[in-house]
Amino acid sequence: MFSPTQNLKIHIALGSTDMRKSIDGLSILVSETLNLDPFSGHMFVFCNRKQNILKILYWDRNGFCLWHKRLEKDCFQWPKSKNEILTIGAKELSWLMDGLSIHQEKAHKPLNYSAVF
């Protein structure tokens, strides 16, 4: 079971990525193309052109981890945007991995209060 923590930053590399890339190739992509730090502990999510494979790269204390999921049927609802990268939360990543859009219209929106009264 793969379950990221709630306050972890998750960056989606929009567009398609060559899934022949492994840890070294994806970490170079994060560093040079996305201009982000692959050693930050944040998760970086990549998808292929067919949108049936996801790879998630992250640094865990003393080494890189690479998580890979291939759908045997159907495809992921990969977001489309003009941006190069999109930052989401753990809930949105869970929706994405379950085949849902990261933009759930009926989901409860987070509320932030500064006082009890």
PDB file of C-alpha atoms in Angstrom:
ATOM      1  CA  MET A   1       0.000   0.000   0.000  1.00  0.00           C
ATOM      2  CA  PHE A   2       1.320   3.381  -1.009  1.00  0.00           C
ATOM      3  CA  SER A   3       0.068   6.249   1.152  1.00  0.00           C
ATOM      4  CA  PRO A   4       1.860   9.608   1.292  1.00  0.00           C
ATOM      5  CA  THR A   5       1.403  11.838   4.332  1.00  0.00           C
ATOM      6  CA  GLN A   6      -1.007  14.759   4.231  1.00  0.00           C
ATOM      7  CA  ASN A   7       1.516  17.615   4.440  1.00  0.00           C
ATOM      8  CA  LEU A   8       3.882  16.276   1.785  1.00  0.00           C
ATOM      9  CA  LYS A   9       4.322  18.305  -1.413  1.00  0.00           C
ATOM     10  CA  ILE A  10       3.568  16.318  -4.535  1.00  0.00           C
ATOM     11  CA  HIS A  11       4.653  17.740  -7.887  1.00  0.00           C
ATOM     12  CA  ILE A  12       3.130  16.428 -11.113  1.00  0.00           C
ATOM     13  CA  ALA A  13       5.287  16.762 -14.229  1.00  0.00           C
ATOM     14  CA  LEU A  14       2.613  17.590 -16.786  1.00  0.00           C
ATOM     15  CA  GLY A  15       2.761  16.229 -20.297  1.00  0.00           C
ATOM     16  CA  SER A  16       4.250  12.823 -20.993  1.00  0.00           C
ATOM     17  CA  THR A  17       7.525  11.314 -19.813  1.00  0.00           C
ATOM     18  CA  ASP A  18       9.599   8.531 -21.325  1.00  0.00           C
ATOM     19  CA  MET A  19       8.967   5.625 -18.932  1.00  0.00           C
ATOM     20  CA  ARG A  20      12.300   4.029 -19.855  1.00  0.00           C
ATOM     21  CA  LYS A  21      13.797   6.588 -17.462  1.00  0.00           C
ATOM     22  CA  SER A  22      14.572   5.273 -14.015  1.00  0.00           C
ATOM     23  CA  ILE A  23      15.905   6.962 -10.874  1.00  0.00           C
ATOM     24  CA  ASP A  24      18.887   8.704 -12.490  1.00  0.00           C
ATOM     25  CA  GLY A  25      17.001   9.951 -15.551  1.00  0.00           C
ATOM     26  CA  LEU A  26      13.977  11.132 -13.566  1.00  0.00           C
ATOM     27  CA  SER A  27      16.098  12.890 -10.922  1.00  0.00           C
ATOM     28  CA  ILE A  28      17.973  14.747 -13.692  1.00  0.00           C
ATOM     29  CA  LEU A  29      14.605  15.686 -15.210  1.00  0.00           C
ATOM     30  CA  VAL A  30      13.435  17.060 -11.841  1.00  0.00           C
ATOM     31  CA  SER A  31      16.634  19.035 -11.357  1.00  0.00           C
ATOM     32  CA  GLU A  32      17.327  20.378 -14.845  1.00  0.00           C
ATOM     33  CA  THR A  33      13.940  20.605 -16.563  1.00  0.00           C
ATOM     34  CA  LEU A  34      11.595  21.315 -13.652  1.00  0.00           C
ATOM     35  CA  ASN A  35      14.209  23.323 -11.686  1.00  0.00           C
ATOM     36  CA  LEU A  36      13.296  21.568  -8.422  1.00  0.00           C
ATOM     37  CA  ASP A  37      15.412  19.781  -5.830  1.00  0.00           C
ATOM     38  CA  PRO A  38      15.096  15.984  -6.155  1.00  0.00           C
ATOM     39  CA  PHE A  39      16.603  15.623  -2.638  1.00  0.00           C
ATOM     40  CA  SER A  40      13.840  17.725  -1.027  1.00  0.00           C
ATOM     41  CA  GLY A  41      11.781  14.718   0.082  1.00  0.00           C
ATOM     42  CA  HIS A  42       8.880  15.887  -2.084  1.00  0.00           C
ATOM     43  CA  MET A  43       7.266  13.443  -4.480  1.00  0.00           C
ATOM     44  CA  PHE A  44       7.562  13.873  -8.236  1.00  0.00           C
ATOM     45  CA  VAL A  45       4.928  12.144 -10.379  1.00  0.00           C
ATOM     46  CA  PHE A  46       5.390  11.264 -14.065  1.00  0.00           C
ATOM     47  CA  CYS A  47       3.066   9.644 -16.621  1.00  0.00           C
ATOM     48  CA  ASN A  48       3.591   8.119 -20.064  1.00  0.00           C
ATOM     49  CA  ARG A  49       1.903   9.172 -23.316  1.00  0.00           C
ATOM     50  CA  LYS A  50      -0.717   6.384 -23.143  1.00  0.00           C
ATOM     51  CA  GLN A  51      -1.508   7.488 -19.569  1.00  0.00           C
ATOM     52  CA  ASN A  52      -1.452   3.939 -18.244  1.00  0.00           C
ATOM     53  CA  ILE A  53       1.841   4.134 -16.301  1.00  0.00           C
ATOM     54  CA  LEU A  54       2.727   6.345 -13.324  1.00  0.00           C
ATOM     55  CA  LYS A  55       6.140   6.670 -11.733  1.00  0.00           C
ATOM     56  CA  ILE A  56       6.709   8.498  -8.461  1.00  0.00           C
ATOM     57  CA  LEU A  57      10.224   9.508  -7.442  1.00  0.00           C
ATOM     58  CA  TYR A  58      11.175  10.725  -3.979  1.00  0.00           C
ATOM     59  CA  TRP A  59      14.190  10.956  -1.671  1.00  0.00           C
ATOM     60  CA  ASP A  60      13.822   9.029   1.592  1.00  0.00           C
ATOM     61  CA  ARG A  61      16.573   9.965   4.105  1.00  0.00           C
ATOM     62  CA  ASN A  62      19.441   8.060   2.475  1.00  0.00           C
ATOM     63  CA  GLY A  63      18.326   7.073  -1.008  1.00  0.00           C
ATOM     64  CA  PHE A  64      15.862   7.498  -3.820  1.00  0.00           C
ATOM     65  CA  CYS A  65      12.635   5.528  -3.992  1.00  0.00           C
ATOM     66  CA  LEU A  66      10.808   4.853  -7.234  1.00  0.00           C
ATOM     67  CA  TRP A  67       7.197   3.722  -7.168  1.00  0.00           C
ATOM     68  CA  HIS A  68       5.708   2.376 -10.400  1.00  0.00           C
ATOM     69  CA  LYS A  69       2.083   1.583 -11.257  1.00  0.00           C
ATOM     70  CA  ARG A  70       0.885   0.187 -14.581  1.00  0.00           C
ATOM     71  CA  LEU A  71      -2.805  -0.111 -15.363  1.00  0.00           C
ATOM     72  CA  GLU A  72      -3.747  -3.231 -17.274  1.00  0.00           C
ATOM     73  CA  LYS A  73      -6.998  -1.655 -18.463  1.00  0.00           C
ATOM     74  CA  ASP A  74      -8.136   1.987 -18.676  1.00  0.00           C
ATOM     75  CA  CYS A  75      -5.923   5.009 -18.090  1.00  0.00           C
ATOM     76  CA  PHE A  76      -5.177   7.704 -15.536  1.00  0.00           C
ATOM     77  CA  GLN A  77      -6.979  11.036 -15.784  1.00  0.00           C
ATOM     78  CA  TRP A  78      -3.748  12.951 -16.228  1.00  0.00           C
ATOM     79  CA  PRO A  79      -4.267  16.705 -15.791  1.00  0.00           C
ATOM     80  CA  LYS A  80      -3.857  18.960 -18.786  1.00  0.00           C
ATOM     81  CA  SER A  81      -2.399  22.405 -18.270  1.00  0.00           C
ATOM     82  CA  LYS A  82      -0.149  24.926 -19.946  1.00  0.00           C
ATOM     83  CA  ASN A  83       2.097  24.818 -16.882  1.00  0.00           C
ATOM     84  CA  GLU A  84       5.107  22.535 -16.747  1.00  0.00           C
ATOM     85  CA  ILE A  85       4.406  21.350 -13.219  1.00  0.00           C
ATOM     86  CA  LEU A  86       1.432  21.192 -10.873  1.00  0.00           C
ATOM     87  CA  THR A  87       1.593  20.848  -7.086  1.00  0.00           C
ATOM     88  CA  ILE A  88      -1.129  18.769  -5.437  1.00  0.00           C
ATOM     89  CA  GLY A  89      -1.850  17.163  -2.079  1.00  0.00           C
ATOM     90  CA  ALA A  90      -2.042  13.547  -0.941  1.00  0.00           C
ATOM     91  CA  LYS A  91      -5.822  13.428  -1.431  1.00  0.00           C
ATOM     92  CA  GLU A  92      -5.520  14.520  -5.072  1.00  0.00           C
ATOM     93  CA  LEU A  93      -2.764  11.944  -5.700  1.00  0.00           C
ATOM     94  CA  SER A  94      -5.017   9.258  -4.248  1.00  0.00           C
ATOM     95  CA  TRP A  95      -7.828  10.338  -6.570  1.00  0.00           C
ATOM     96  CA  LEU A  96      -5.448  10.278  -9.537  1.00  0.00           C
ATOM     97  CA  MET A  97      -4.231   6.761  -8.720  1.00  0.00           C
ATOM     98  CA  ASP A  98      -7.867   5.619  -8.356  1.00  0.00           C
ATOM     99  CA  GLY A  99      -8.668   6.818 -11.877  1.00  0.00           C
ATOM    100  CA  LEU A 100     -10.395  10.022 -10.856  1.00  0.00           C
ATOM    101  CA  SER A 101      -9.696  13.614 -11.794  1.00  0.00           C
ATOM    102  CA  ILE A 102      -7.632  15.642  -9.313  1.00  0.00           C
ATOM    103  CA  HIS A 103     -10.389  18.273  -9.506  1.00  0.00           C
ATOM    104  CA  GLN A 104     -13.355  16.761  -7.675  1.00  0.00           C
ATOM    105  CA  GLU A 105     -16.185  19.281  -7.738  1.00  0.00           C
ATOM    106  CA  LYS A 106     -18.159  17.638  -4.919  1.00  0.00           C
ATOM    107  CA  ALA A 107     -15.210  17.173  -2.549  1.00  0.00           C
ATOM    108  CA  HIS A 108     -15.258  19.095   0.715  1.00  0.00           C
ATOM    109  CA  LYS A 109     -13.021  22.146   0.543  1.00  0.00           C
ATOM    110  CA  PRO A 110     -10.496  22.645   3.367  1.00  0.00           C
ATOM    111  CA  LEU A 111     -11.373  25.373   5.874  1.00  0.00           C
ATOM    112  CA  ASN A 112      -8.783  27.416   7.738  1.00  0.00           C
ATOM    113  CA  TYR A 113      -9.895  29.247  10.872  1.00  0.00           C
ATOM    114  CA  SER A 114      -7.779  31.547  13.007  1.00  0.00           C
ATOM    115  CA  ALA A 115     -10.108  31.808  16.015  1.00  0.00           C
ATOM    116  CA  VAL A 116     -12.681  29.670  17.785  1.00  0.00           C
ATOM    117  CA  PHE A 117     -15.236  32.492  18.269  1.00  0.00           C
TER     118      PHE A 117
END
